[in-house]
Backbone as CSV, one residue per row, in Angstrom:
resi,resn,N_x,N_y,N_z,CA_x,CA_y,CA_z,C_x,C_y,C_z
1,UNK,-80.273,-66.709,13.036,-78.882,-66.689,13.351,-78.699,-67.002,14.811
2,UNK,-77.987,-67.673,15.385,-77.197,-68.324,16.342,-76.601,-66.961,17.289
3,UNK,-76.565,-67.396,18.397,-75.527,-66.223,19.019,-74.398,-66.513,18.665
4,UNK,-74.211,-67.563,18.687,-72.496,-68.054,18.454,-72.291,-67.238,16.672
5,UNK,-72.885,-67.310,15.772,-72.889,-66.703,14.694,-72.802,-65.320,14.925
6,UNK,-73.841,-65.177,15.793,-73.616,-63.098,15.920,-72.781,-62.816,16.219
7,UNK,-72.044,-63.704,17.385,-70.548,-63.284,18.007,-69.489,-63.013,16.997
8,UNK,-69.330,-64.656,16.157,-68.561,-64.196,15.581,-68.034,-62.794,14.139
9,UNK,-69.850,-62.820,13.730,-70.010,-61.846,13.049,-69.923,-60.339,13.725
10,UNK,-69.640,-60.174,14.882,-68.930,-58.979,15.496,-67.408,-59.361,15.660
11,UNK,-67.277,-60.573,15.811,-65.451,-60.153,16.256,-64.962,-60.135,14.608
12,UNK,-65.681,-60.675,13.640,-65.357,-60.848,12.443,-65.531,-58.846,12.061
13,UNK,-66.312,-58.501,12.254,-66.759,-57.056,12.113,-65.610,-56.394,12.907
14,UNK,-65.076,-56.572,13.850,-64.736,-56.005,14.517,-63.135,-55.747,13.965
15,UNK,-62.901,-57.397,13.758,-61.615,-57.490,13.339,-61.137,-56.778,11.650
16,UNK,-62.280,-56.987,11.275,-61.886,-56.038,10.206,-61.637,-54.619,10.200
17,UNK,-62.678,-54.190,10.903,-62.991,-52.510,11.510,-61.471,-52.497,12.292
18,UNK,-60.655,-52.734,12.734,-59.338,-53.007,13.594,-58.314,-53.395,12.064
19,UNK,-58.386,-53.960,11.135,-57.521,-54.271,10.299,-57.285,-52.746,9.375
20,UNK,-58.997,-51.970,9.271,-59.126,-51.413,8.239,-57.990,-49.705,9.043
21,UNK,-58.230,-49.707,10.401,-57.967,-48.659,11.510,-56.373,-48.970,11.118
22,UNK,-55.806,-49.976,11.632,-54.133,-50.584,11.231,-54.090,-49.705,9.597
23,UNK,-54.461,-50.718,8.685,-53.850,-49.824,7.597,-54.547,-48.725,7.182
24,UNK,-55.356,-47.808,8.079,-54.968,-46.398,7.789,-54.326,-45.739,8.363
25,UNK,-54.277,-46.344,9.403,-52.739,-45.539,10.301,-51.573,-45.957,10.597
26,UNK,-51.328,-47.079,9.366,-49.839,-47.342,8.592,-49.725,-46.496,7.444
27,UNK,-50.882,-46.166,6.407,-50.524,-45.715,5.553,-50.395,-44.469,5.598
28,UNK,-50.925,-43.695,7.165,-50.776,-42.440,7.739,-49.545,-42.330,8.021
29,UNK,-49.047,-43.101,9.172,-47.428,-43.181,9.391,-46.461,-43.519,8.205
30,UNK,-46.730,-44.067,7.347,-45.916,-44.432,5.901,-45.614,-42.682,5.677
31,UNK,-46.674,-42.362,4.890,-47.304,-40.642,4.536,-46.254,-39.663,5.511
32,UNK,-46.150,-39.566,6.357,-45.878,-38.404,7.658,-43.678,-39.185,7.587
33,UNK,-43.568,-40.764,7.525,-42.160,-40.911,7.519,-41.494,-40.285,5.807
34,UNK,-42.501,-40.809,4.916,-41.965,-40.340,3.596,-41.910,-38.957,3.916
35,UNK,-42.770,-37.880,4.366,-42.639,-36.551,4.461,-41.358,-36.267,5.262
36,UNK,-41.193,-37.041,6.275,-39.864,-36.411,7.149,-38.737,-36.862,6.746
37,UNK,-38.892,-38.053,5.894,-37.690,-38.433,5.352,-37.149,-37.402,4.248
38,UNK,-38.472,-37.094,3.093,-38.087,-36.094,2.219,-37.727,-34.823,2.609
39,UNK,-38.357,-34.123,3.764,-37.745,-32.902,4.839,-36.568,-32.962,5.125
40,UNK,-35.909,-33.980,5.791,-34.716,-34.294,6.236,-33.786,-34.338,4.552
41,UNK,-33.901,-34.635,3.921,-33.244,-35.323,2.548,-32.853,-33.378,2.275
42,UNK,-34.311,-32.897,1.927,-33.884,-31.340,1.483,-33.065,-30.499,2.313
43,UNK,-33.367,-30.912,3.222,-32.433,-29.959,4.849,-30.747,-30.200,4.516
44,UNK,-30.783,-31.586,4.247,-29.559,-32.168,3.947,-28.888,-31.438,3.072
45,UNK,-29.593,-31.839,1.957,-28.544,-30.864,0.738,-29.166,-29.491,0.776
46,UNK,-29.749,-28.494,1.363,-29.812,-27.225,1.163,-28.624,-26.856,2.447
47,UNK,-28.671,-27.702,3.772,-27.397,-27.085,4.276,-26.026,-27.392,3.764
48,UNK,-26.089,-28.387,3.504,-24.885,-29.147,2.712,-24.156,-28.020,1.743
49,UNK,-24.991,-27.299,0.885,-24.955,-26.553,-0.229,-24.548,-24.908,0.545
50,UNK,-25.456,-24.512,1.199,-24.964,-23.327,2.271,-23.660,-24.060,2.888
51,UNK,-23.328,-24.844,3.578,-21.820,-25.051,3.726,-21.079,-25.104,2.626
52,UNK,-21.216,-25.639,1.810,-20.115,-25.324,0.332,-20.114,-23.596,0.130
53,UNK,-21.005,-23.318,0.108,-21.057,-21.715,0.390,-20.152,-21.160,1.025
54,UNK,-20.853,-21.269,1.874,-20.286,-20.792,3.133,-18.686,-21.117,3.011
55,UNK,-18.014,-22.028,3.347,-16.938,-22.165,3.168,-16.064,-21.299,1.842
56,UNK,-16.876,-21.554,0.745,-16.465,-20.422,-0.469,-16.072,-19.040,-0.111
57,UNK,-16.987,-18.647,0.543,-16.652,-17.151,0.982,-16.079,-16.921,2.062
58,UNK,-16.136,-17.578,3.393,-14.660,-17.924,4.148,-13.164,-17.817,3.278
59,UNK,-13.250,-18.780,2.379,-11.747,-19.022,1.807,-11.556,-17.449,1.047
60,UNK,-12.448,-17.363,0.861,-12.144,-15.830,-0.142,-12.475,-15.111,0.346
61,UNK,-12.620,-14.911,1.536,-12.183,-14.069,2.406,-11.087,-13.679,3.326
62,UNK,-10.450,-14.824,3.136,-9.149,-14.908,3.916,-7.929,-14.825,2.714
63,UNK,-8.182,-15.484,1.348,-7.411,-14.764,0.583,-7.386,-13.771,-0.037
64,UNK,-8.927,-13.002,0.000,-8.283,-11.289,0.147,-7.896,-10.581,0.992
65,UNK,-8.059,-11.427,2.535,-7.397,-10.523,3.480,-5.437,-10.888,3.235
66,UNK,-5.166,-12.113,2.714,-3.704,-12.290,2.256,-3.498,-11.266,1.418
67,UNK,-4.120,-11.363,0.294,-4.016,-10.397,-0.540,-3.454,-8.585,0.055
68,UNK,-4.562,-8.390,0.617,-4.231,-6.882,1.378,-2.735,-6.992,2.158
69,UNK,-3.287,-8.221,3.130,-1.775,-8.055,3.770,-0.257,-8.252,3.060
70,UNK,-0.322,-8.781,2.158,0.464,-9.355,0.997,1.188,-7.700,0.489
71,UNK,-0.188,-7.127,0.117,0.132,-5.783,-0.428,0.858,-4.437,0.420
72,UNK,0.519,-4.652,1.461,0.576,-3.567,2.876,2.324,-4.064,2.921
73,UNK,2.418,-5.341,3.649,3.966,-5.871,3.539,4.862,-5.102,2.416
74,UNK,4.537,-5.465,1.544,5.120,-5.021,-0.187,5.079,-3.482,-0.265
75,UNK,4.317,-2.326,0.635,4.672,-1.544,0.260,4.732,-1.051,0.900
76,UNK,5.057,-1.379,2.215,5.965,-0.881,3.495,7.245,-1.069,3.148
77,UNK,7.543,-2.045,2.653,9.052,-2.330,2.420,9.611,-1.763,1.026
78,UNK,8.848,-1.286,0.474,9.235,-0.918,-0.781,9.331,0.916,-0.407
79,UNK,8.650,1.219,0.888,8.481,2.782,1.667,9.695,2.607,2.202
80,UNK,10.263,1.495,2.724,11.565,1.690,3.752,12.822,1.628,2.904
81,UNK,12.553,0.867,1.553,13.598,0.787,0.923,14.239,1.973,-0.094
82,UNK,13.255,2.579,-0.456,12.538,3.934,-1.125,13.272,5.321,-0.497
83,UNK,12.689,5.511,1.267,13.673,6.210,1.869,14.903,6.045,2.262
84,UNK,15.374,4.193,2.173,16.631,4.131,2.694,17.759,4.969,1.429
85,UNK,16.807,4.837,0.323,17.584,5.546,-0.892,17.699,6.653,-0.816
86,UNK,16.605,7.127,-0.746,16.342,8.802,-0.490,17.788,9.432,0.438
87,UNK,17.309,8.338,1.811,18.539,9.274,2.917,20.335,8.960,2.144
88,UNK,20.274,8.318,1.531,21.794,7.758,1.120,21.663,8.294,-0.067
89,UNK,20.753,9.060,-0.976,21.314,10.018,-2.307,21.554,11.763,-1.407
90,UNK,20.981,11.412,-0.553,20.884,13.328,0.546,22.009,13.228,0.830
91,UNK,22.539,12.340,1.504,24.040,11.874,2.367,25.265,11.952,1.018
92,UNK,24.681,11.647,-0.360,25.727,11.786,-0.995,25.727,13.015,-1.331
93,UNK,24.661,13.725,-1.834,24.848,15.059,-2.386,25.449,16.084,-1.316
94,UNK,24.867,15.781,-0.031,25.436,17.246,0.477,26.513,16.980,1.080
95,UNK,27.411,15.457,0.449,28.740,15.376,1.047,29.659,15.459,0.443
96,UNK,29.094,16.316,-1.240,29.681,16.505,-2.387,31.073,17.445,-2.281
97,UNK,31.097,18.231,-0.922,31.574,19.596,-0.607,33.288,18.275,-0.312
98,UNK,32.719,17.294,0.129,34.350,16.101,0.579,35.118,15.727,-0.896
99,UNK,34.078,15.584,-1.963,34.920,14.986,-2.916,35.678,15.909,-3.786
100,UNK,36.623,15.572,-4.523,38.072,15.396,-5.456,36.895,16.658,-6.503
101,UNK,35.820,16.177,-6.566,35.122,17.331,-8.136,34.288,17.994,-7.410
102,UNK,34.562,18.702,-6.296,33.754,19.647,-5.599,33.949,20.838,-6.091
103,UNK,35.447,21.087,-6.150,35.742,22.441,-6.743,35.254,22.974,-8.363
104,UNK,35.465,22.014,-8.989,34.882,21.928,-10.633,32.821,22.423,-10.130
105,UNK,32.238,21.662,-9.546,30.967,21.694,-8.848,30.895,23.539,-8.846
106,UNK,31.773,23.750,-7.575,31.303,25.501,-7.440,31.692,26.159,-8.295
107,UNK,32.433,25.590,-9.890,33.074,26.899,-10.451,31.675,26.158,-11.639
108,UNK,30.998,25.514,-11.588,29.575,25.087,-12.409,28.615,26.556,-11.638
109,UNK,28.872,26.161,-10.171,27.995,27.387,-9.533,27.753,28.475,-9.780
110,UNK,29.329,28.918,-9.896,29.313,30.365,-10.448,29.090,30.618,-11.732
111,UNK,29.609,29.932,-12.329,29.135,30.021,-13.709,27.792,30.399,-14.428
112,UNK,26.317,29.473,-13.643,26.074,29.436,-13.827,25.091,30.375,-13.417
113,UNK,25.677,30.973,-11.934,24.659,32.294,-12.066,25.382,33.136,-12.011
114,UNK,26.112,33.535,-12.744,26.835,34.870,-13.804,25.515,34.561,-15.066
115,UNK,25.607,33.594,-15.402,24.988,33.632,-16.556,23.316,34.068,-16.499
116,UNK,22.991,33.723,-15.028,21.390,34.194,-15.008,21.187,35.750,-14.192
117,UNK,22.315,35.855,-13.035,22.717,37.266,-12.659,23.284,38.381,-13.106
118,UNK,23.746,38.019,-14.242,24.939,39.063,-14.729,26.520,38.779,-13.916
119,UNK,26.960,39.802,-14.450,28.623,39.618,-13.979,29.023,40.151,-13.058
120,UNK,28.528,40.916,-11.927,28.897,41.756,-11.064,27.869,40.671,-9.548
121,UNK,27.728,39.275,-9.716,27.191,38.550,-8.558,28.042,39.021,-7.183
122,UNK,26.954,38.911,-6.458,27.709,38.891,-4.465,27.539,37.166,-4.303
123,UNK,28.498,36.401,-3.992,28.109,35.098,-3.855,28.261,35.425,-2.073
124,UNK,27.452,34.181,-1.641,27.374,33.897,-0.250,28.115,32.542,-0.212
125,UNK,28.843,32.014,0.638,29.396,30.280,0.178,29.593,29.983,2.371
126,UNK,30.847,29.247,2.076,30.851,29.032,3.844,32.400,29.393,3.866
127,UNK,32.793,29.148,4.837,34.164,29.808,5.125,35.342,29.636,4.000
128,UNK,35.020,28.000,4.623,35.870,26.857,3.652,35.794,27.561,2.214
129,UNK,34.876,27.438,1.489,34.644,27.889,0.061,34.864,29.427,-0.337
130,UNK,35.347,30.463,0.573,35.472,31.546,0.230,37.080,31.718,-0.754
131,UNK,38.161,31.305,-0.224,38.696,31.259,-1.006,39.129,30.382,-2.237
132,UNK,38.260,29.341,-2.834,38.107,28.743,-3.762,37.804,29.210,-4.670
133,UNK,36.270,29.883,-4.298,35.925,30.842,-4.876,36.549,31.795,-5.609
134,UNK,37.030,32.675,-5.025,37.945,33.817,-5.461,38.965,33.507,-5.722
135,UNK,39.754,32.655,-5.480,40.732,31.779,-6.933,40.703,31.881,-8.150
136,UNK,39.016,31.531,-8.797,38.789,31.253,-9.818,38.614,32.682,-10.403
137,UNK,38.931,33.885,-10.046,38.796,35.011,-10.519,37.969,35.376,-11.434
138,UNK,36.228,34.403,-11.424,35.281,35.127,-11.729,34.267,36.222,-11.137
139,UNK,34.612,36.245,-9.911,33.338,37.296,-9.192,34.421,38.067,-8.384
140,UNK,34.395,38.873,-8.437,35.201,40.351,-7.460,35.115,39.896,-6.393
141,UNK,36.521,39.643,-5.596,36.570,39.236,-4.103,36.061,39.896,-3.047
142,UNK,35.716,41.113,-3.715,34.942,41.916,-2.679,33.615,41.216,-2.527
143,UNK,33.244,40.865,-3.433,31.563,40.179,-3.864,31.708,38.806,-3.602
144,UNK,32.756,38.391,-2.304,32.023,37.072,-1.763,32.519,37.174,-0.241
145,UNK,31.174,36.417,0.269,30.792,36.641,1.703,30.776,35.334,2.243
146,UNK,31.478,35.216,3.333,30.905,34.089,4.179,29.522,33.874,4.617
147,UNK,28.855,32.804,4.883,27.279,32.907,6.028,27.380,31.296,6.392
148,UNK,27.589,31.529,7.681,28.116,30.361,8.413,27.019,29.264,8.083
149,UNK,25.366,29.708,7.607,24.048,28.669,7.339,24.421,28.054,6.179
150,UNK,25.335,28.567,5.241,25.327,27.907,4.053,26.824,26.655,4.605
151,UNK,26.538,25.339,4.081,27.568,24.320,4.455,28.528,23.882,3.458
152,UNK,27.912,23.917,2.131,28.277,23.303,0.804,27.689,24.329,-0.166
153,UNK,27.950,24.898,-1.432,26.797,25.550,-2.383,27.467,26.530,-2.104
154,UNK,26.770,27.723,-2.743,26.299,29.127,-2.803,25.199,29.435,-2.632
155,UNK,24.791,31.151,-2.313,23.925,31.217,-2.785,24.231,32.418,-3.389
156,UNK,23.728,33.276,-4.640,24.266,33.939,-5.300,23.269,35.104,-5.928
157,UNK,23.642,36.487,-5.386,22.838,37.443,-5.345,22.937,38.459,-6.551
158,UNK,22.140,39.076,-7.436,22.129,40.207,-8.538,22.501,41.521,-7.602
159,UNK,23.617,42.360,-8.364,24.297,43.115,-7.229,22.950,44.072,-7.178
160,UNK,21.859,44.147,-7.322,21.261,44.925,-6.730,20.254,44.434,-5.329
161,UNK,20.831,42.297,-5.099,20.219,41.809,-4.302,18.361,41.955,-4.397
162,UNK,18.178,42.148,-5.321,16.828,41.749,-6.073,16.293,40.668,-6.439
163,UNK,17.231,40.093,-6.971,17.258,38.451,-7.330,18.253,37.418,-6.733
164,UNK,17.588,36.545,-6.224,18.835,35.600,-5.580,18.789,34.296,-6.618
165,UNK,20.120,33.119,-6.527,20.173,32.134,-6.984,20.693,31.316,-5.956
166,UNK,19.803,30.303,-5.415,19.784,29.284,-4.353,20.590,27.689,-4.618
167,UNK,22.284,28.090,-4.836,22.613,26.912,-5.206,23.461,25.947,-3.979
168,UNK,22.559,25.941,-2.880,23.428,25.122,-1.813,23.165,23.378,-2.163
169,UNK,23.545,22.538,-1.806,23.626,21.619,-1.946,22.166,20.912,-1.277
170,UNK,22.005,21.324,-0.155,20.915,21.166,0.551,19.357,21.391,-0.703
171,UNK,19.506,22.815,-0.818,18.912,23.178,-1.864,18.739,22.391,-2.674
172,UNK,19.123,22.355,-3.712,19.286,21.281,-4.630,18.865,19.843,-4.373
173,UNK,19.150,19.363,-3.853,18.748,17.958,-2.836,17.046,18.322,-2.665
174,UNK,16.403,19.286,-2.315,15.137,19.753,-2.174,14.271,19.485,-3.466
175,UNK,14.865,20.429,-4.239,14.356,20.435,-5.542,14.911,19.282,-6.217
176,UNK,15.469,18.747,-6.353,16.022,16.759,-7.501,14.986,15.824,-6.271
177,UNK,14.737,15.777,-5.144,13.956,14.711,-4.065,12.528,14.115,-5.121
178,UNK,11.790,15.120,-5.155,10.721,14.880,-5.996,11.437,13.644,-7.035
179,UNK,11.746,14.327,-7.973,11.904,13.659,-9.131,12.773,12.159,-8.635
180,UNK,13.773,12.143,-7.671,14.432,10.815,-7.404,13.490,9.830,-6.754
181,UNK,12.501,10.619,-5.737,11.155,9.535,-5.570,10.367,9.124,-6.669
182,UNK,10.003,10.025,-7.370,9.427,9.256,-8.400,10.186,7.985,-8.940
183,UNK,11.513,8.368,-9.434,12.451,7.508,-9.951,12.551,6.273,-9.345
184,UNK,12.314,6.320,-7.880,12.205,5.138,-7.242,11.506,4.662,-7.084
185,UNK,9.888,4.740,-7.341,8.900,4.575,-7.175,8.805,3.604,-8.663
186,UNK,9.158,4.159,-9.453,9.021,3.998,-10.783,9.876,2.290,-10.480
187,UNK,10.897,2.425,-10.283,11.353,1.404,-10.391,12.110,0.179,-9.193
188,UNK,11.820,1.057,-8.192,11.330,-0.660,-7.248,10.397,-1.271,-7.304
189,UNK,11.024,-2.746,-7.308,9.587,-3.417,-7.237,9.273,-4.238,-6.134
């Protein structure tokens, strides 16, 4: 063999040994881009997918916070509207003492605790109502008293003052409150 032959049988060697180096470290870099491409691809849609998420529970989170606030609104106003009733059925009852069937009202009063006191009651009433009272010539005029605390009502004592009957208007208004909240409760909406 020739030098000129050996030569080229090294650059020929060589160049292959250099071709064979190229495509293994193309098909290395091929290998390592398919990997980062497929990395990148999954990154993609797994955040992609956590943002659809994510956003899901954002939104529904803000429409149950509507929700609450929605509800809180609704029953604040249904609290203000509730007592605006409340104070305007109080305002009517204990201003019952102004109207035209007030008097019919206290002779219900007396009536009705004769019937749980017996017949010999001490009524208590307010100034105004003392002689209304004793008009109606059911309770011995001796057996009714002014007490400047009572405004509207009676209140109406067993003459041995053992038992009382608490019929002031105020009173009353105390005991019906319950039941008219409910009533309103029941039916505002």
């Amino acid at each position: 063999m020739s030098l000129e032959s050996i030569l080229n049988e090294i650059d020929r060697s060589r160049e292959d040994e250099i071709q064979k180096i190229n495509q293994y470290y193309e098909e290395q870099i091929k290998n390592v881009r398919e990997a980062c491409n497929k990395k990148i691809k999954e990154l993609q849609e797994y955040y992609a997918l956590k943002q659809k998420d994510d956003s899901k529970l954002i939104i529904k989170q803000y429409e149950d916070q509507i929700k609450i606030q929605t509800k809180q609104i609704l029953d604040n106003k249904k609290k203000e509207i509730i007592n605006s009733a409340l104070d305007k059925a109080k305002s009517y009852i204990t201003s019952l003492n102004k109207s035209s069937r007030y008097p019919e009202l206290l002779e219900i009063m007396v009536d009705t605790s004769i019937k749980k006191l017996g017949k010999d009651i001490i009524v208590e009433c307010s100034e105004s109502d003392m002689e209304k009272i004793k008009a109606m010539n059911k309770v011995n005029p001796k057996n009714v008293e002014a007490n400047s605390g009572i405004k509207s009502g009676i209140i109406a004592y067993s003459p041995d003052r053992l038992k009382m009957l608490d019929l002031t208007l105020n009173t009353i208004f105390k005991e019906i409150s319950d039941d008219i909240l409910a009533y309103f409760y029941e039916n505002v909406k």
